[in-house]
Coordinates of C-alpha atoms in Angstrom, one line a residue:
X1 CA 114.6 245.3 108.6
X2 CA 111.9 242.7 107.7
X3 CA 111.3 239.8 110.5
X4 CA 108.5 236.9 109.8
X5 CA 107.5 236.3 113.3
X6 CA 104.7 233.3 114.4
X7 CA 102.7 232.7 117.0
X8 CA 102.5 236.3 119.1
X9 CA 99.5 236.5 120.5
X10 CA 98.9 240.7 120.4
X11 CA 99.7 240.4 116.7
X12 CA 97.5 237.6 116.2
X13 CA 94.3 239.3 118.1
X14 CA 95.3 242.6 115.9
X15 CA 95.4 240.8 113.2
X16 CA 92.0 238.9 113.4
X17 CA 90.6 242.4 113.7
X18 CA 91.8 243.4 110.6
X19 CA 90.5 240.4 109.0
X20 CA 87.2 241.0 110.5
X21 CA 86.8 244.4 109.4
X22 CA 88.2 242.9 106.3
X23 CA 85.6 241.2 105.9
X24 CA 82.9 243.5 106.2
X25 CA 83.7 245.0 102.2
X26 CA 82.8 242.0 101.0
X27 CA 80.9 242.0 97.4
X28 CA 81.5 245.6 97.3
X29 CA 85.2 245.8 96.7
X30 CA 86.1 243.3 93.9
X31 CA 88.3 243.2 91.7
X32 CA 90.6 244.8 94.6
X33 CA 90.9 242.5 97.4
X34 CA 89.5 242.8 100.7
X35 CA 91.4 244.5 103.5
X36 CA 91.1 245.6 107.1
X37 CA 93.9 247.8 108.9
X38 CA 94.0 248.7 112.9
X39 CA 96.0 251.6 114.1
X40 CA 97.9 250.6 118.1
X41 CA 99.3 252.8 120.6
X42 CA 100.2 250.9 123.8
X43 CA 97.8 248.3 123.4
X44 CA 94.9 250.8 122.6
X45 CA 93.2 250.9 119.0
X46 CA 92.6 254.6 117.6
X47 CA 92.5 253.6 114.7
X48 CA 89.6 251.2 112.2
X49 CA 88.9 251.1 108.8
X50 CA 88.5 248.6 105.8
X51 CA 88.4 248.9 102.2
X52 CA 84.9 249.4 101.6
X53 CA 84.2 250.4 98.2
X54 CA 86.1 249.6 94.8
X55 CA 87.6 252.6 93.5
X56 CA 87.7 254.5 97.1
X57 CA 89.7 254.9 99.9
X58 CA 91.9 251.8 100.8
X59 CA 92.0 250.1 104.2
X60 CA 95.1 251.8 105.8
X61 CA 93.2 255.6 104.4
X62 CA 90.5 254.7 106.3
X63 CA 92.0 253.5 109.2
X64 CA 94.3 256.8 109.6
X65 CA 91.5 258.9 108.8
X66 CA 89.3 257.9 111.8
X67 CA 92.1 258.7 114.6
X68 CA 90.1 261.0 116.9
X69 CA 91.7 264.6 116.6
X70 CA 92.9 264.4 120.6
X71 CA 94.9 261.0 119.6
X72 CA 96.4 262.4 116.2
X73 CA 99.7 263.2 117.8
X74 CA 100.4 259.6 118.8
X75 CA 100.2 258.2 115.0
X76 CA 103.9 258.7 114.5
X77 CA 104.4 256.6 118.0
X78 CA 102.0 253.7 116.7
X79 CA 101.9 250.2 115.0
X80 CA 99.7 249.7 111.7
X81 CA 98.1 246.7 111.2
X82 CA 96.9 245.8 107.7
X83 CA 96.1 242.6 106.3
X84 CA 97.4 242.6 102.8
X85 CA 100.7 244.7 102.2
X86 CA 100.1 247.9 101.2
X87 CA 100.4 249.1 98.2
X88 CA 103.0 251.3 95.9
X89 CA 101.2 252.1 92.7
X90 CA 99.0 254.6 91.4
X91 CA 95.5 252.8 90.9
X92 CA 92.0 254.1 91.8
X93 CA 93.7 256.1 94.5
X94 CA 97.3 256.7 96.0
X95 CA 99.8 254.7 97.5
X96 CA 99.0 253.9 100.8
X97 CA 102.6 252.9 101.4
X98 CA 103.3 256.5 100.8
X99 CA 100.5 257.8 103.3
X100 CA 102.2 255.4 105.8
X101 CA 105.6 257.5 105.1
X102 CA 103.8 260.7 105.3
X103 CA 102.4 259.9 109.0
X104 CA 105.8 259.2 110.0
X105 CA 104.0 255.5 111.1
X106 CA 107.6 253.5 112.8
X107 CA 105.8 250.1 112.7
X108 CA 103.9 248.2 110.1
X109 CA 102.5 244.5 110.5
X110 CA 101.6 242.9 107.7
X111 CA 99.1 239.6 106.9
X112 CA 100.4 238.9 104.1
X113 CA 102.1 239.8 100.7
X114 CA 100.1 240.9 97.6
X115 CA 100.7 239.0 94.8
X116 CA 100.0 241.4 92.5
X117 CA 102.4 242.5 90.1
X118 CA 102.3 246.3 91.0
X119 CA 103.2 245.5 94.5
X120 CA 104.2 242.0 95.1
X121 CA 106.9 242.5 97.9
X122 CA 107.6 246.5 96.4
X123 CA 105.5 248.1 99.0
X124 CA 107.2 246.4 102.1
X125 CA 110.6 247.4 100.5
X126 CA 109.8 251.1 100.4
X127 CA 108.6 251.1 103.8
X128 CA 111.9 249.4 105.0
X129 CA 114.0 251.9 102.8
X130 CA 112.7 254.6 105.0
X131 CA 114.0 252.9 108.2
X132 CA 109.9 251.2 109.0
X133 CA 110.2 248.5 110.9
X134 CA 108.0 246.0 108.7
X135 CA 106.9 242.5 110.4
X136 CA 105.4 240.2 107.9
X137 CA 103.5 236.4 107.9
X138 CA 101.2 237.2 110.7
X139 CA 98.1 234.9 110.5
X140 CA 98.9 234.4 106.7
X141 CA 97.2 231.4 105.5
X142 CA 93.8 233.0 107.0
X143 CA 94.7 236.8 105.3
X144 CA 94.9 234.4 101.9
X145 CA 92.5 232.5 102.4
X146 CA 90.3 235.6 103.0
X147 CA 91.0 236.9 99.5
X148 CA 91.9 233.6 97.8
X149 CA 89.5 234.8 94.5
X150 CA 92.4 237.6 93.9
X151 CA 95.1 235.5 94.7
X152 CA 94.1 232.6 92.3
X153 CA 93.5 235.3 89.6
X154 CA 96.7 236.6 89.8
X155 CA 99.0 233.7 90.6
X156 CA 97.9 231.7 88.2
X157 CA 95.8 233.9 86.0
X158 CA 92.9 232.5 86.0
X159 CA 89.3 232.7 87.9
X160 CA 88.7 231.0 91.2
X161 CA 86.5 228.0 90.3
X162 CA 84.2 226.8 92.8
X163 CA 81.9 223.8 91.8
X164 CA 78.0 223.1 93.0
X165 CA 75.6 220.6 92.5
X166 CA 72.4 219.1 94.5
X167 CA 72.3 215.2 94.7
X168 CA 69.9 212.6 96.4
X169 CA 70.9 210.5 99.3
X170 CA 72.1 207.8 96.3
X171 CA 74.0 210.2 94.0
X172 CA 71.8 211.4 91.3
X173 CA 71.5 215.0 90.0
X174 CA 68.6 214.8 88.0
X175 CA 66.0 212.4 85.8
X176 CA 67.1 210.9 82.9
X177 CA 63.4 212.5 82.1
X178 CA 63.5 216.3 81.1
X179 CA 61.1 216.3 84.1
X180 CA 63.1 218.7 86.9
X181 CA 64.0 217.3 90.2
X182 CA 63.8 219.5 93.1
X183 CA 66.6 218.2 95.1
X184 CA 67.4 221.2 98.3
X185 CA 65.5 222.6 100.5
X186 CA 64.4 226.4 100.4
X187 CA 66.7 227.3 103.5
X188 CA 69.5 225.7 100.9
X189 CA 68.3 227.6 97.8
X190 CA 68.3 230.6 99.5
X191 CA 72.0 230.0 100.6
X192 CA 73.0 229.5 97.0
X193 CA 72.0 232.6 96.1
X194 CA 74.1 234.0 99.1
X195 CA 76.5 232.1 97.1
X196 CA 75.7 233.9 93.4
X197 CA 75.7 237.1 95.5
X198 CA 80.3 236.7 96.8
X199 CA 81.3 235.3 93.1
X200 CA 81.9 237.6 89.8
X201 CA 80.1 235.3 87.8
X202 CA 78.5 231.9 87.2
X203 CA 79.2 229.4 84.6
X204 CA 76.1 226.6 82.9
X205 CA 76.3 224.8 79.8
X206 CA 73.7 224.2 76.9
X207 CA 71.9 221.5 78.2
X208 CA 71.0 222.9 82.1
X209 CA 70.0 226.6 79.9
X210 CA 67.8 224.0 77.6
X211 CA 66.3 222.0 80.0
X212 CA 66.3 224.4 83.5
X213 CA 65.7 227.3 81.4
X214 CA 67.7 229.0 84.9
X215 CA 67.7 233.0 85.7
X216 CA 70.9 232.7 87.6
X217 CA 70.3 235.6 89.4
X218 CA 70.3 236.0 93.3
X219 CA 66.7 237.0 93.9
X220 CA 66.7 235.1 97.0
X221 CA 69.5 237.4 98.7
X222 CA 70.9 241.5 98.3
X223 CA 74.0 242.5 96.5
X224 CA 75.5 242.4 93.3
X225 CA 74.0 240.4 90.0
X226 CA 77.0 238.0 89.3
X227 CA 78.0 237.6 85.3
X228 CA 76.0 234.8 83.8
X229 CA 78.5 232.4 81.5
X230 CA 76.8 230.1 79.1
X231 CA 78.5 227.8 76.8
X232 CA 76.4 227.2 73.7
X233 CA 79.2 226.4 70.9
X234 CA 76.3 226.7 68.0
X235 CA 74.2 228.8 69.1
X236 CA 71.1 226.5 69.6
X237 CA 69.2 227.7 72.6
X238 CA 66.4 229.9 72.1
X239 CA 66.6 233.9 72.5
X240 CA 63.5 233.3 74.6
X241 CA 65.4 231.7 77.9
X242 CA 65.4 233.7 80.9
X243 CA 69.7 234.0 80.5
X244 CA 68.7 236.0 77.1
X245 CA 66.5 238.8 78.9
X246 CA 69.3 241.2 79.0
X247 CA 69.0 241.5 82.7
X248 CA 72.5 240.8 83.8
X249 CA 75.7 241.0 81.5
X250 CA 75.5 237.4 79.9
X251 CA 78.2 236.5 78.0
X252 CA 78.2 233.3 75.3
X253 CA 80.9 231.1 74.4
X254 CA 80.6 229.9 70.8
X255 CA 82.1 229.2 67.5
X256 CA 80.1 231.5 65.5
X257 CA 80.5 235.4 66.4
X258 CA 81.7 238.1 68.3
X259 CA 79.2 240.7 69.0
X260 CA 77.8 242.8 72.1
X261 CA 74.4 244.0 72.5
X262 CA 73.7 246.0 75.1
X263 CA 74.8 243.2 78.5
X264 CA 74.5 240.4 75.8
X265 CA 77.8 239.6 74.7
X266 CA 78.4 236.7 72.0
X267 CA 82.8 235.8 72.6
X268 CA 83.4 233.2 70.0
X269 CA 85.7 230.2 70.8
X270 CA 88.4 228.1 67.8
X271 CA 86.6 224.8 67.4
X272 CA 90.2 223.4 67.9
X273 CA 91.4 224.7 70.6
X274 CA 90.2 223.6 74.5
X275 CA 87.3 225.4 75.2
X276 CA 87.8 225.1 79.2
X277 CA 91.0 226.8 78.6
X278 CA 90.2 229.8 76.2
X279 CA 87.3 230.4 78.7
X280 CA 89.7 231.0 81.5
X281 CA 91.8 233.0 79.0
X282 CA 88.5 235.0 78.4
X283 CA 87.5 235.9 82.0
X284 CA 90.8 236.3 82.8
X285 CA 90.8 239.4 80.3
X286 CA 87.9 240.7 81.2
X287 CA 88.9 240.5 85.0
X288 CA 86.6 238.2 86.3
X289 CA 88.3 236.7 89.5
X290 CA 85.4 233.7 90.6
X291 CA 82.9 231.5 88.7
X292 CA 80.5 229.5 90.6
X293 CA 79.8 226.7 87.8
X294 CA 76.1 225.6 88.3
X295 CA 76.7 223.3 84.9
X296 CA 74.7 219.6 84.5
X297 CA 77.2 216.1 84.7
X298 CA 79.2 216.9 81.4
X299 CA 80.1 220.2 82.8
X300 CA 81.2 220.0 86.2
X301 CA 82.7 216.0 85.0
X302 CA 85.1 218.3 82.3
X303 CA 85.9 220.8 84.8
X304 CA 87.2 218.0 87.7
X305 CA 89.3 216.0 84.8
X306 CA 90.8 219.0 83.4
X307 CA 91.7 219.5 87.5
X308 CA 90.3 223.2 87.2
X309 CA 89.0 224.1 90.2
X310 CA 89.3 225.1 93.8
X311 CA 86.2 224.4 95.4
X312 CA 83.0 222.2 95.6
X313 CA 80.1 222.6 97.5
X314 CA 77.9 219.6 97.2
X315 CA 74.9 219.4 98.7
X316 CA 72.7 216.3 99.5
X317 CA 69.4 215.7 100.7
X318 CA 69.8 212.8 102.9
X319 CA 66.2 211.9 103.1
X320 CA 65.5 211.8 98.9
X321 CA 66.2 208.9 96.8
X322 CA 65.7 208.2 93.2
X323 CA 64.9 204.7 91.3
X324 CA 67.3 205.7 88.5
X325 CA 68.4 208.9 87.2
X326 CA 71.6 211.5 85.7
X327 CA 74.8 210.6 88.0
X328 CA 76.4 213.3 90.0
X329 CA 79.5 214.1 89.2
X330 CA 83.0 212.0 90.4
X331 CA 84.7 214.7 92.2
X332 CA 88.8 213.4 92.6
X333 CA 91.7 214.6 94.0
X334 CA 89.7 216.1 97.0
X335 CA 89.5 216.8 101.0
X336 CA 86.9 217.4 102.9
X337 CA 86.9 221.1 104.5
X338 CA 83.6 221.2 106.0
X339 CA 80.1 220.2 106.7
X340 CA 77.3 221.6 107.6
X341 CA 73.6 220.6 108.1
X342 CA 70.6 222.8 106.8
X343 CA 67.5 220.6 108.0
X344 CA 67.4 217.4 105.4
X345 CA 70.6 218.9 103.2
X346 CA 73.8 218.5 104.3
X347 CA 76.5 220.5 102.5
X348 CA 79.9 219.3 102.5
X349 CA 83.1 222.0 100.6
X350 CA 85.5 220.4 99.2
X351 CA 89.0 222.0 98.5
X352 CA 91.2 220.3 96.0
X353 CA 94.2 218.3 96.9

């Protein structure tokens, strides 16, 4: 039997655990989502664990497998927590709804359900078809919005798109000179590559690799190099920019050829079809799940009308004004989640409406 229960506080405090330790496999984990699992007996945990790596052990493995040997006899008399329902499929590793069976586990609360199409709803049902009592919905909006990248990618099959850009106090980008202007401050900057360091890959077009000549890379933090997207229909810029050093996987949307060399990968585009969409096709095939789109004006501008995104992080120096210069983007169709101040920048995310 399957009850969606609300506002109960001891599965709300185990279920902020489980987010936390959720959290804590971030940028190692992806594609899968993150997940975090507590194991309860009468209000005591013996039981933590998290997904921590792709392609190991999953949250609820983990979480079973660190039950002190003295407390292993109470497993079958506890309640599992886990963030994400568990899954029924044979992936990387085995069902964990099956492991849940094996234990003899008579409670499971659940975050919420995985959207996926190899579980979505399948792994509640077989633990309910062996008499687990499964209770769903707890703190659900915050266990999606904790792995909102996988969710977007497979609800509606495309990346998570998250827009930035760095404006004066009066809403310029850059000169209309092909002089740069440094806009953020280096405690920003280094945030931004914080940024580059949670997505799968980041998206510029031809005229910010011409003129920026950009490494998109995340020097300025640890972790993963993202995937470094640049559009360049016909295949003007030079070999020499710093995207073309082979460094990361770079792959280049154009009209003219398909080829890969070594993490250079040319994926041509039809002239007349939308190129916005048959780039989310693209990444959606090659299983990229974010893009953090660092494009000039005519970018981000085509990405907002086409109303493909889900985020914007703009970030303004409050104290910097220009005479004249390259507008920032009109962002539309757009709340305000958040602000926060980083000496003279002030970041504000945006989610869309």
């Amino acid at each position: 039997m399957m009850h969606s229960i609300t506002n109960i506080t001891a599965h709300e405090i185990y279920m902020k655990r489980c987010l936390q330790l959720a959290l804590l496999g971030a940028g190692n984990v992806a594609p899968n989502p993150m997940v975090g699992s507590v194991l309860m007996y009468e209000n005591r945990i013996i039981g933590e664990g998290y997904h921590e790596v792709y392609g190991q052990a999953h949250a609820e493995v983990n979480c079973i497998a660190s039950v002190a040997e003295g407390d292993k006899h109470l497993i079958n008399k506890s309640t599992l927590y886990v963030s994400l329902e568990p899954c029924v499929h044979y992936g990387k590793t085995p069902p964990c709804a099956d492991l849940i069976i094996k234990y003899n586990i008579p409670r499971v609360v659940i975050g919420c359900r995985d959207s996926y199409k190899a579980v979505d709803g399948k792994g509640i049902e077989k633990l309910q078809n062996t008499g687990i009592e499964v209770i769903t919905g707890i703190l659900e909006q915050e266990a999606r919005e904790l792995n909102k990248r996988f969710f977007t990618f497979h609800e509606y099959k495309r990346p998570y798109i998250i827009l930035k850009w760095a404006e004066t106090a009066n809403h310029f980008i850059g000169n209309k000179t092909n002089e740069r202007l440094l806009i953020s401050n280096e405690s920003t900057n280094r945030l931004v590559h914080k940024w580059r360091s949670e997505e799968a890959a980041i998206l510029v077009g031809t005229s910010t690799a011409l003129l920026d000549n950009p490494s998109l890379s995340n020097r300025l933090w640890t972790g993963k190099q993202p995937i470094r997207l640049v559009i360049d229909r016909e295949l003007k810029l030079p070999e020499s920019l710093h995207l073309f050093d082979k460094q990361q996987s770079t792959i280049i949307f154009n009209y003219l050829k398909n080829n890969k060399e070594n993490n250079l990968i040319h994926h041509q585009i039809e002239k007349k079809k939308d190129l916005l969409s048959q780039i989310m096709d693209a990444c959606y095939q090659l299983n990229i799940q974010s893009i953090l789109v660092e494009g000039g004006q005519k970018t981000l501008q085509s990405f907002i009308d086409s109303n493909l995104w889900d985020e914007a992080r703009i970030i303004t120096n409050t104290t910097l004004s220009v005479a004249d210069g390259i507008s920032s983007p009109i962002l539309y169709n757009a709340k305000l989640d958040k602000s926060i101040a980083l000496g003279d920048d002030r970041i504000d995310t945006y989610k869309v409406l």
